Short mmCIF file of C-alpha atoms and ligand atoms in Angstrom, two decimals:
data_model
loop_
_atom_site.label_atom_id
_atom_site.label_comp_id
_atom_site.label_asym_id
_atom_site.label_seq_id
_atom_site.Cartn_x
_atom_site.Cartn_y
_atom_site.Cartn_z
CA UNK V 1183 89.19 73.11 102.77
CA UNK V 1184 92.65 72.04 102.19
CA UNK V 1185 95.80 74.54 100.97
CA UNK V 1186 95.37 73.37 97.35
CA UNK V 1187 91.86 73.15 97.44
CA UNK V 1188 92.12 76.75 98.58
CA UNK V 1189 94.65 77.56 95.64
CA UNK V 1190 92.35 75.85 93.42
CA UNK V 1191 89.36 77.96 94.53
CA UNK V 1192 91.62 80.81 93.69
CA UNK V 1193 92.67 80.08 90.54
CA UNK V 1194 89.07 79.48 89.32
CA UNK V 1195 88.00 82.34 90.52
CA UNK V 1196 90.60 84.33 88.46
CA UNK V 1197 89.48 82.40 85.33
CA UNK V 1198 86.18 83.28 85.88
CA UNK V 1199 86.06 85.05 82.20
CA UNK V 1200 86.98 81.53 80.68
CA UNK V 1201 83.42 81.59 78.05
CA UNK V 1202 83.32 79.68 74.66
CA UNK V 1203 83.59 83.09 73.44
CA UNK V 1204 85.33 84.72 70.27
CA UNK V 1205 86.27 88.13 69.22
CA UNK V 1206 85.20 88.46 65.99
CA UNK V 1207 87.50 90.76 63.72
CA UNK V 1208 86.19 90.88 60.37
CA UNK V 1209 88.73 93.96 59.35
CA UNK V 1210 91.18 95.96 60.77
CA UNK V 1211 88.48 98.98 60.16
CA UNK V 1212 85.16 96.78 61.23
CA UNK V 1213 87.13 95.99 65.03
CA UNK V 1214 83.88 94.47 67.37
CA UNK V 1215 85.14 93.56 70.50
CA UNK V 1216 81.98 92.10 71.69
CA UNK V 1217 82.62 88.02 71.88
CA UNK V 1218 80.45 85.66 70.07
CA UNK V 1219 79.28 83.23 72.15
CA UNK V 1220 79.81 79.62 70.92
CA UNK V 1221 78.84 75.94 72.29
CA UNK V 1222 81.76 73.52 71.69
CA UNK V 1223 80.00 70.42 70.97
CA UNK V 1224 82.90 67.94 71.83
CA UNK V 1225 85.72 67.64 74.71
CA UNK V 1226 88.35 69.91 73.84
CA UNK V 1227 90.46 69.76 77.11
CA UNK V 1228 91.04 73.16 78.51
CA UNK V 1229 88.69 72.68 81.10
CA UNK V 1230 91.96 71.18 82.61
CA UNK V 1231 93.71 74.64 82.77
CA UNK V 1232 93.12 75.64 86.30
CA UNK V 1233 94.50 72.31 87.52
CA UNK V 1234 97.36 73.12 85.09
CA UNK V 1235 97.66 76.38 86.97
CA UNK V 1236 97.23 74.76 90.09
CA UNK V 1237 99.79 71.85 89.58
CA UNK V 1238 102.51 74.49 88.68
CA UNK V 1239 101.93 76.74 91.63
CA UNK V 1240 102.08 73.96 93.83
CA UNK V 1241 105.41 72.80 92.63
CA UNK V 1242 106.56 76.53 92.35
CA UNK V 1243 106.04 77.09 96.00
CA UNK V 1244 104.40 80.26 97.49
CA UNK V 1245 105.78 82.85 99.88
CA UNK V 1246 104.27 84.94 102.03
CA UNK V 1247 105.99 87.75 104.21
CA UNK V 1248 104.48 89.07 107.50
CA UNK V 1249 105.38 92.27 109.49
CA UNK V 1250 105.11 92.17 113.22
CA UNK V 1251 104.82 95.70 114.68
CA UNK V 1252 104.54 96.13 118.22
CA UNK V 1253 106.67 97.38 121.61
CA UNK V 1254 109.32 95.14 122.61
CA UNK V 1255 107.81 92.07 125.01
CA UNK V 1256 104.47 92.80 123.91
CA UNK V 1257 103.98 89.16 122.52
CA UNK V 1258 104.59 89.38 118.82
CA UNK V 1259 107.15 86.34 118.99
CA UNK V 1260 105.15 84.10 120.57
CA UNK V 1261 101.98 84.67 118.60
CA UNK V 1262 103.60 84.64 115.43
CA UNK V 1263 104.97 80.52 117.00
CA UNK V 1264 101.74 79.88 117.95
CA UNK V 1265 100.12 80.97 114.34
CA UNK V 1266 102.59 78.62 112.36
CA UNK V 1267 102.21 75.98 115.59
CA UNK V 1268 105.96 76.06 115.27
CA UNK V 1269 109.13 77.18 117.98
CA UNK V 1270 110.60 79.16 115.14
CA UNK V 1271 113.55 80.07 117.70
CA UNK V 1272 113.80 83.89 117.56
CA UNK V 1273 115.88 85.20 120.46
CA UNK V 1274 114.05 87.76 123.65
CA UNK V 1275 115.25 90.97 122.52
CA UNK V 1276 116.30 94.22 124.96
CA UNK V 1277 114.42 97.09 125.55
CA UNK V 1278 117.63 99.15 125.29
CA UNK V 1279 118.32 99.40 121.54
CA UNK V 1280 119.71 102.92 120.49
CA UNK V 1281 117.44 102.42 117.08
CA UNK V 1282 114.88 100.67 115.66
CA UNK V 1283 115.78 97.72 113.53
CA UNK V 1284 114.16 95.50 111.57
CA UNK V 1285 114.83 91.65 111.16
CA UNK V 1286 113.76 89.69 108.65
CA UNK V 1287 114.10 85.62 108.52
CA UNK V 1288 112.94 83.43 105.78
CA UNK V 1289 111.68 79.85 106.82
CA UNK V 1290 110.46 77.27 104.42
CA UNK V 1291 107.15 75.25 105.98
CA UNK V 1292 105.26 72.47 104.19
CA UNK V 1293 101.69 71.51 104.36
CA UNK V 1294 100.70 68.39 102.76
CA UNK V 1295 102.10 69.18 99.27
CA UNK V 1296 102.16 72.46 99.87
CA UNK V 1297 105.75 74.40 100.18
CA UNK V 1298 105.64 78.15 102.02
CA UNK V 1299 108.41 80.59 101.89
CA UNK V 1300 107.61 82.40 104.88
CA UNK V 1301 109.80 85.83 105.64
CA UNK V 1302 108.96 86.85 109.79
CA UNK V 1303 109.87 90.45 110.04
CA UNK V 1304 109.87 91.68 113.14
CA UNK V 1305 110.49 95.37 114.63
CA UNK V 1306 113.25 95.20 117.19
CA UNK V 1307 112.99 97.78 120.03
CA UNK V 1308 109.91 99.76 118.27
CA UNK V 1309 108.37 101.92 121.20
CA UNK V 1310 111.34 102.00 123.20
CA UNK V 1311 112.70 105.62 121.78
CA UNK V 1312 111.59 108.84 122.64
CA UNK V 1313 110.92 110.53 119.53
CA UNK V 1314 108.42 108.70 117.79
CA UNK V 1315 109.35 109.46 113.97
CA UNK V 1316 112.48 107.48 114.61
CA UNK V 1317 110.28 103.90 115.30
CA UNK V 1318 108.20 104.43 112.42
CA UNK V 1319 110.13 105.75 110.02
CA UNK V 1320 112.53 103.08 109.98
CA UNK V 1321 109.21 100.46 109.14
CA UNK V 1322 108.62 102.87 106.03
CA UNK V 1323 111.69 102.95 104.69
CA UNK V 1324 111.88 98.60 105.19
CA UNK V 1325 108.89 98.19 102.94
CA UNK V 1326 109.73 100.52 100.67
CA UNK V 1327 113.04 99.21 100.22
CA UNK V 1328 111.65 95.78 99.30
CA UNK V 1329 109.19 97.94 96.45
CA UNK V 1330 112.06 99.51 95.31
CA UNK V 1331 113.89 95.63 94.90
CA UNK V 1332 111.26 94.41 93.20
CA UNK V 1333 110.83 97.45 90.77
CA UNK V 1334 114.11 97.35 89.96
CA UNK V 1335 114.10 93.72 89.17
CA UNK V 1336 110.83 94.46 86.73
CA UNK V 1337 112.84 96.97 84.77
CA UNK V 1338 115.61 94.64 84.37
CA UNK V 1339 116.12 93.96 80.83
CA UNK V 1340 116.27 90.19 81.69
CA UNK V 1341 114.35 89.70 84.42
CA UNK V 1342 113.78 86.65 86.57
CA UNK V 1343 110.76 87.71 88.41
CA UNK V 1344 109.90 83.45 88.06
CA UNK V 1345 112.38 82.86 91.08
CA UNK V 1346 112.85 85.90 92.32
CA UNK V 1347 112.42 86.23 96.06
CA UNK V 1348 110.09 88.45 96.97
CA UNK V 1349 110.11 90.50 99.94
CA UNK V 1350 107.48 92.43 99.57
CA UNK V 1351 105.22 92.66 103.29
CA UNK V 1352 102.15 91.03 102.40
CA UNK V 1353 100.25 91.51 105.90
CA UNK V 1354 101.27 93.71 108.64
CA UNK V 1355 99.81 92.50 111.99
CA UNK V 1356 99.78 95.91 114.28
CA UNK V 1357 99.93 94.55 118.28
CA UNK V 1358 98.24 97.31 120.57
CA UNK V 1359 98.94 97.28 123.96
CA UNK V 1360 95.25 95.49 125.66
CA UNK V 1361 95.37 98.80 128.20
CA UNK V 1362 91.31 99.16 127.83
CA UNK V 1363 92.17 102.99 127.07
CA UNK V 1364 92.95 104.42 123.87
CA UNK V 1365 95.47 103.89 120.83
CA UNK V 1366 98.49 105.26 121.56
CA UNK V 1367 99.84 108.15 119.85
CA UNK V 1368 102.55 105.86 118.48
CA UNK V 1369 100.29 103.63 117.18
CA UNK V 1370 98.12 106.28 114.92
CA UNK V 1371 101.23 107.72 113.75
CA UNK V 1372 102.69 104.63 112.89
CA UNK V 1373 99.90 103.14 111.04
CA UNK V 1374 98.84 106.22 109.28
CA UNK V 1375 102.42 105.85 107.56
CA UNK V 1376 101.41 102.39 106.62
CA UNK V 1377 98.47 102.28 105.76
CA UNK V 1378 98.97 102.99 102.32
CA UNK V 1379 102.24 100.58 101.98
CA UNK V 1380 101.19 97.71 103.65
CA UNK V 1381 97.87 95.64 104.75
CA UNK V 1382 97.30 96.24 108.42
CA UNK V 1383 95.74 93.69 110.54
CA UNK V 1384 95.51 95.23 113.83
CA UNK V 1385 94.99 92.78 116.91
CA UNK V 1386 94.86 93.56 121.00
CA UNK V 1387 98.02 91.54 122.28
CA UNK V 1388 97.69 89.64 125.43
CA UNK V 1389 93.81 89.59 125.59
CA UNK V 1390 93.90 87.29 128.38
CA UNK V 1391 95.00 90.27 130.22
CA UNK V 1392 91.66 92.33 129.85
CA UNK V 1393 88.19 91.25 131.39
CA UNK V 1394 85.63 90.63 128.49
CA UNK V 1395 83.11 93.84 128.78
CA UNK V 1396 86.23 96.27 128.66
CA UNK V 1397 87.19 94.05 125.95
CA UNK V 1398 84.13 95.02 124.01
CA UNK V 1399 84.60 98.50 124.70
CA UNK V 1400 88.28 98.75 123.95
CA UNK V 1401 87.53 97.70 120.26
CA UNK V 1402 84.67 100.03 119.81
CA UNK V 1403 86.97 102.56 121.43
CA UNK V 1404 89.79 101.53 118.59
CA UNK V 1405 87.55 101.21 115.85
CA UNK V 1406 86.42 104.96 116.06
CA UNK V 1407 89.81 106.14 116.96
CA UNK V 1408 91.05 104.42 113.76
CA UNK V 1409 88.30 105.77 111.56
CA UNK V 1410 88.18 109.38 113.36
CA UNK V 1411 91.78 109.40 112.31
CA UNK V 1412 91.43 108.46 108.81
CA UNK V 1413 93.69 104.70 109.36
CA UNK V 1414 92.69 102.24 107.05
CA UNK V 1415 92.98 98.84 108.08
CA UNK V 1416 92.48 96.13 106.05
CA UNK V 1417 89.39 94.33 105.01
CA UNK V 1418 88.67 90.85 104.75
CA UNK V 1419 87.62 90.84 100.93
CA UNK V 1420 83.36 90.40 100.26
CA UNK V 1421 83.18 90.02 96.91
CA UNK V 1422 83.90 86.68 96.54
CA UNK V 1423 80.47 85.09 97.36
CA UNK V 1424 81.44 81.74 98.80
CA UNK V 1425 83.82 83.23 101.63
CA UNK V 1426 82.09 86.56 101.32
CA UNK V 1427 79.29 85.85 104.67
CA UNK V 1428 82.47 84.38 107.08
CA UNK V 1429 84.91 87.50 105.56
CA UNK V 1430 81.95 90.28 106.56
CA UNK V 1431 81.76 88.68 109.74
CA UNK V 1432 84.78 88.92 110.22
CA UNK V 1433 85.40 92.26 109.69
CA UNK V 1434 82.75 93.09 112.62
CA UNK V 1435 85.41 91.44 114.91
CA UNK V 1436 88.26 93.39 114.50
CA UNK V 1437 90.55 93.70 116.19
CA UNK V 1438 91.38 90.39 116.73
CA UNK V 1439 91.89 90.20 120.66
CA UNK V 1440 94.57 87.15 120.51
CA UNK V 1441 96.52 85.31 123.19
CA UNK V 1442 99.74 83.15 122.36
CA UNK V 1443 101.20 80.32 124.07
CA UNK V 1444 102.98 77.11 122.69
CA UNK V 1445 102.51 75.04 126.06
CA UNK V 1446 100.50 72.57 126.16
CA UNK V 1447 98.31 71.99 128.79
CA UNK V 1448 96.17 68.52 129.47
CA UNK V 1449 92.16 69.07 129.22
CA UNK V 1450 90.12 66.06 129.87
CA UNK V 1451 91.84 63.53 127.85
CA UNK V 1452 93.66 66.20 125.24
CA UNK V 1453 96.38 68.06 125.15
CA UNK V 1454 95.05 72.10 124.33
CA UNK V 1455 97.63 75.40 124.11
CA UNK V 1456 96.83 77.31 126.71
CA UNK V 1457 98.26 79.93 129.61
CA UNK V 1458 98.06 78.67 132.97
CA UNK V 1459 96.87 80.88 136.13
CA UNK V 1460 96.74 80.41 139.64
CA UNK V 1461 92.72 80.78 138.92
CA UNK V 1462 92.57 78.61 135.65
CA UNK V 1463 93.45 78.42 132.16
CA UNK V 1464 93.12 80.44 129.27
CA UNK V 1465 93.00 78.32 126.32
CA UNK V 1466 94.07 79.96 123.01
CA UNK V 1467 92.08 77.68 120.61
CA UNK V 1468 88.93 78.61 122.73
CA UNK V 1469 86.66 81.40 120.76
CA UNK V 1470 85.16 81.67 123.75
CA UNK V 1471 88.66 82.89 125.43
CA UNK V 1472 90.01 85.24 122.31
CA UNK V 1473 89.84 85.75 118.92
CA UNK V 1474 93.13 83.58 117.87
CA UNK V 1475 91.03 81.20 115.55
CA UNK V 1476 89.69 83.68 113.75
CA UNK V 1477 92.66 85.74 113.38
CA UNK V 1478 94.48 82.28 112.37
CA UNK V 1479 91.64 81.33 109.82
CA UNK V 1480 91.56 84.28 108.36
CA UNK V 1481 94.97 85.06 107.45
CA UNK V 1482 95.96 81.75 106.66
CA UNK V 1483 93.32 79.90 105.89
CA UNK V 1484 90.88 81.78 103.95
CA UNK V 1485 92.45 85.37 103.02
CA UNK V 1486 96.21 84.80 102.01
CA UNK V 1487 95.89 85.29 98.57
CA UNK V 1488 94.06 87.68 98.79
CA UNK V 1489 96.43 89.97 100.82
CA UNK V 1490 99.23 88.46 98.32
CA UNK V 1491 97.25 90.00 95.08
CA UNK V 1492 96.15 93.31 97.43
CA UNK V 1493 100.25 93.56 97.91
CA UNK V 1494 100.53 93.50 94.30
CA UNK V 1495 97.88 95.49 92.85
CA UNK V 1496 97.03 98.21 95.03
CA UNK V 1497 100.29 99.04 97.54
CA UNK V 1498 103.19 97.99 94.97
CA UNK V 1499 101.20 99.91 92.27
CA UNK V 1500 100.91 103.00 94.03
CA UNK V 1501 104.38 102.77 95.23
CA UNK V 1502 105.42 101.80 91.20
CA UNK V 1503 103.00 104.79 90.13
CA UNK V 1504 104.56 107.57 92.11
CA UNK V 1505 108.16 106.59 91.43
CA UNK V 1506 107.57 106.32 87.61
CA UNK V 1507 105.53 109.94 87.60
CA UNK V 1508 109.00 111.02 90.54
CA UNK V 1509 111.28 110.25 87.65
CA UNK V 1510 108.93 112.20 84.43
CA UNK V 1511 107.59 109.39 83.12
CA UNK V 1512 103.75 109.91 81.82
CA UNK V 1513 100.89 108.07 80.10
CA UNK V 1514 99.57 110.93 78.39
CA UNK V 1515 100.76 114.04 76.91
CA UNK V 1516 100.21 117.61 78.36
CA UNK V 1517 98.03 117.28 75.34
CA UNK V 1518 95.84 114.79 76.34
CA UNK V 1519 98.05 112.50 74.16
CA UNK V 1520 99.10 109.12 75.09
CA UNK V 1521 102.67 108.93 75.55
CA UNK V 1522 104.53 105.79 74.15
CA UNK V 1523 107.13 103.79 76.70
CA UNK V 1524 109.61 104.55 74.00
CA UNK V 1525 109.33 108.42 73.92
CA UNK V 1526 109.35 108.29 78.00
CA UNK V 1527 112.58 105.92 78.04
CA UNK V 1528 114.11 108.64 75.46
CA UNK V 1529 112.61 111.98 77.31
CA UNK V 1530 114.28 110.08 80.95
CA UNK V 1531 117.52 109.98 78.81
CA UNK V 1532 117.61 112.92 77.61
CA UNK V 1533 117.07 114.48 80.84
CA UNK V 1534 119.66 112.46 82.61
CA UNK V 1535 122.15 113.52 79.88
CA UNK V 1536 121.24 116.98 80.26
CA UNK V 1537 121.77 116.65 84.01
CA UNK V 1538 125.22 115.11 83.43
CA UNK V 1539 126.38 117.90 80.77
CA UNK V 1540 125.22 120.55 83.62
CA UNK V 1541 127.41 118.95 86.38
CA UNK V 1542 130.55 118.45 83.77
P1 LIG B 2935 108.00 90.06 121.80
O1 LIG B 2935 109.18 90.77 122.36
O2 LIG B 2935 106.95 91.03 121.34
O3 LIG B 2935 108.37 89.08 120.72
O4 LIG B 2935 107.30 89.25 123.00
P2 LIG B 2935 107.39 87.69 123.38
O5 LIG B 2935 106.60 86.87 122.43
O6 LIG B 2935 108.82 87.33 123.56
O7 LIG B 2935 106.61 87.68 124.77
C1 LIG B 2935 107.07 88.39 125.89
C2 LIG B 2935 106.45 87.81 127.16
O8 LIG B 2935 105.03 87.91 127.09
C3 LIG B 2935 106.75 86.32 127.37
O9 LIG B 2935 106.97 86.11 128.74
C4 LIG B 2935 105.49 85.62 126.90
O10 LIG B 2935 105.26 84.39 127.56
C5 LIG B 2935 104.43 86.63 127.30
N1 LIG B 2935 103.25 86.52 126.42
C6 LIG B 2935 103.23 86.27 125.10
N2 LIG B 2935 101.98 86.21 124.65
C7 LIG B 2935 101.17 86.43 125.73
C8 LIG B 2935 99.74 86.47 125.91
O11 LIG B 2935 98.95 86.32 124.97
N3 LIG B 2935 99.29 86.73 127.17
C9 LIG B 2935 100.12 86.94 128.24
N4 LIG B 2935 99.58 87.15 129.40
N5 LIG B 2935 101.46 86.88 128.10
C10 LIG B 2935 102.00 86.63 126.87
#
């Protein structure tokens, strides 16, 4: 499948209501909101409207942002080059920064036709302090700071949410160390304080490092250490039939156990990426060597959108939701009533005003 044939599939798949249907409304007192099926007998043309839709997100552009958490030299750079088969030039960074910061760069890639925004944020010095709330917590604050950015450009009065940039973190890939043990204690903090912000992909960095039956046992061993500790990760979607066999086996594989390299390394008569060893090579387009294909196919290939729409409709909303409800505003009345946006906008005002006669 190619990009647009993927943003194609998409787009007919949201449609999927389109029916020669009608809502018949004889009276505003007779309201049936059942549609009345009807054959169209002719050509009418908007059969043509998800290449409409198609055409104008393809000259719109998409952007996708991805979050790379993991310890400082634990390979995040490299994969995230060898994912976008790109030298996208980020600098080796110290293991001697005071805090953790996070830096975010913005790269514009093109596929065929097909133009991507893509925002690489990654965790600088994460893992390298001792007290643990101050790596996380500065990852929480990040993604809710690019909610809050795009919340307060929806309550704009004249909003431009068309061009707008958005930096909201679409997919967070979590690198765990490949130590064949357990999670670290790090790592369940930090992704229980995602988990609900962000979608977490978590993968075993530098599997070329572990031998392949602790492999097998180190993602058992994660799996139930994620679940035992109430982490949800995010799942490759199965309710979309024609990707829904390859998404739930998918979801038996993870983590991903990935290995990055951009050198290229002459098998037979082609070139392959691959890490080179004294003993052999590990070859990072190999399934039988790691799980990088899959962990490429699936978050660029197959399940993009999808962790796009998840972004929008279940982390931004429950970010949205809670900071609406923070500042009083309701849906319904302590009456069971529903509450007009008006009456909230005039209730917020009111209080603020009270607020400000208090201070004065
Ligand atoms: P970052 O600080 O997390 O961005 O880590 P880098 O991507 O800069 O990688 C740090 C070092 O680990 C470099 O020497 C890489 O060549 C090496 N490295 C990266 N990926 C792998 C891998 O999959 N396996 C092994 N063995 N080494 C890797």
């Amino acid at each position: 499948m190619t990009s647009s044939d993927v943003a194609r599939h998409t787009i007919y798949q949201s449609l999927g209501g389109i029916k020669t249907c009608s809502t018949s409304q004889s009276s505003k007192e007779e309201k049936d909101d059942t549609p009345r099926c009807l054959n169209i007998t002719g050509h009418v043309g908007f059969e043509s409207l998800p290449d409409q839709l198609v055409n104008r997100s393809i000259q719109q552009g998409f952007c996708f942002n991805i979050l790379c958490v993991g310890e400082t030299g634990i390979g995040k750079s490299t994969l995230i080059d060898t994912l976008f088969n790109t030298n996208f030039d980020d600098l080796e960074s110290s293991h001697f920064h005071p805090n953790v910061r996070l830096k975010a760069q913005t790269y514009e890639l093109q596929e065929s036709s097909v133009r991507l925004k893509l925002t690489i944020v990654n965790t600088v010095g994460f893992g390298d302090q001792i007290n643990k709330e101050a790596s996380y917590q500065p990852i929480v604050d990040y993604i809710d700071a690019q909610f809050e950015a795009y919340l307060q450009e929806e309550l704009k009065i004249k909003r431009s949410l068309f061009n707008y940039h958005d930096s909201r973190i679409h997919a967070c890939l979590y690198f765990i160390s490949p130590t064949g043990h357990s999670l670290k204690t790090l790592d369940l903090l930090t992704m229980k304080s995602l988990d609900s912000k962000v979608n977490i992909i978590p993968v075993i960095a530098k599997a070329d490092t572990i031998s392949k039956t602790e492999l097998q046992k180190f993602k058992i061993k994660l799996m139930s250490e994620l679940v035992s500790n109430g982490v949800q990760i995010y799942q490759f979607p199965t309710d979309d039939e024609t990707i829904s066999q390859i998404n739930s086996s998918m979801n038996g594989h993870l983590p991903f156990a990935v290995v990055g390299s951009m050198e290229e390394v002459k098998l037979g008569n082609k070139m392959v990426k691959a890490r080179q060893y004294p003993w052999g090579i590990v070859q990072v387009e190999n399934e039988n060597h790691c799980d990088f294909v899959k962990l490429r196919e699936m978050l660029i290939c197959t399940n993009m959108e999808d962790l796009r729409e998840q972004t929008h409709t279940r982390h931004y909303e429950l970010y949205r939701r809670c900071k609406l409800e923070e500042m009083g505003f309701k849906d319904v009345s302590p009456e069971n009533k529903p509450v007009r946006s008006l009456e909230n906008i005039q209730r917020f005002v009111g209080l603020f005003l009270g607020q400000e006669e208090q201070r004065s």
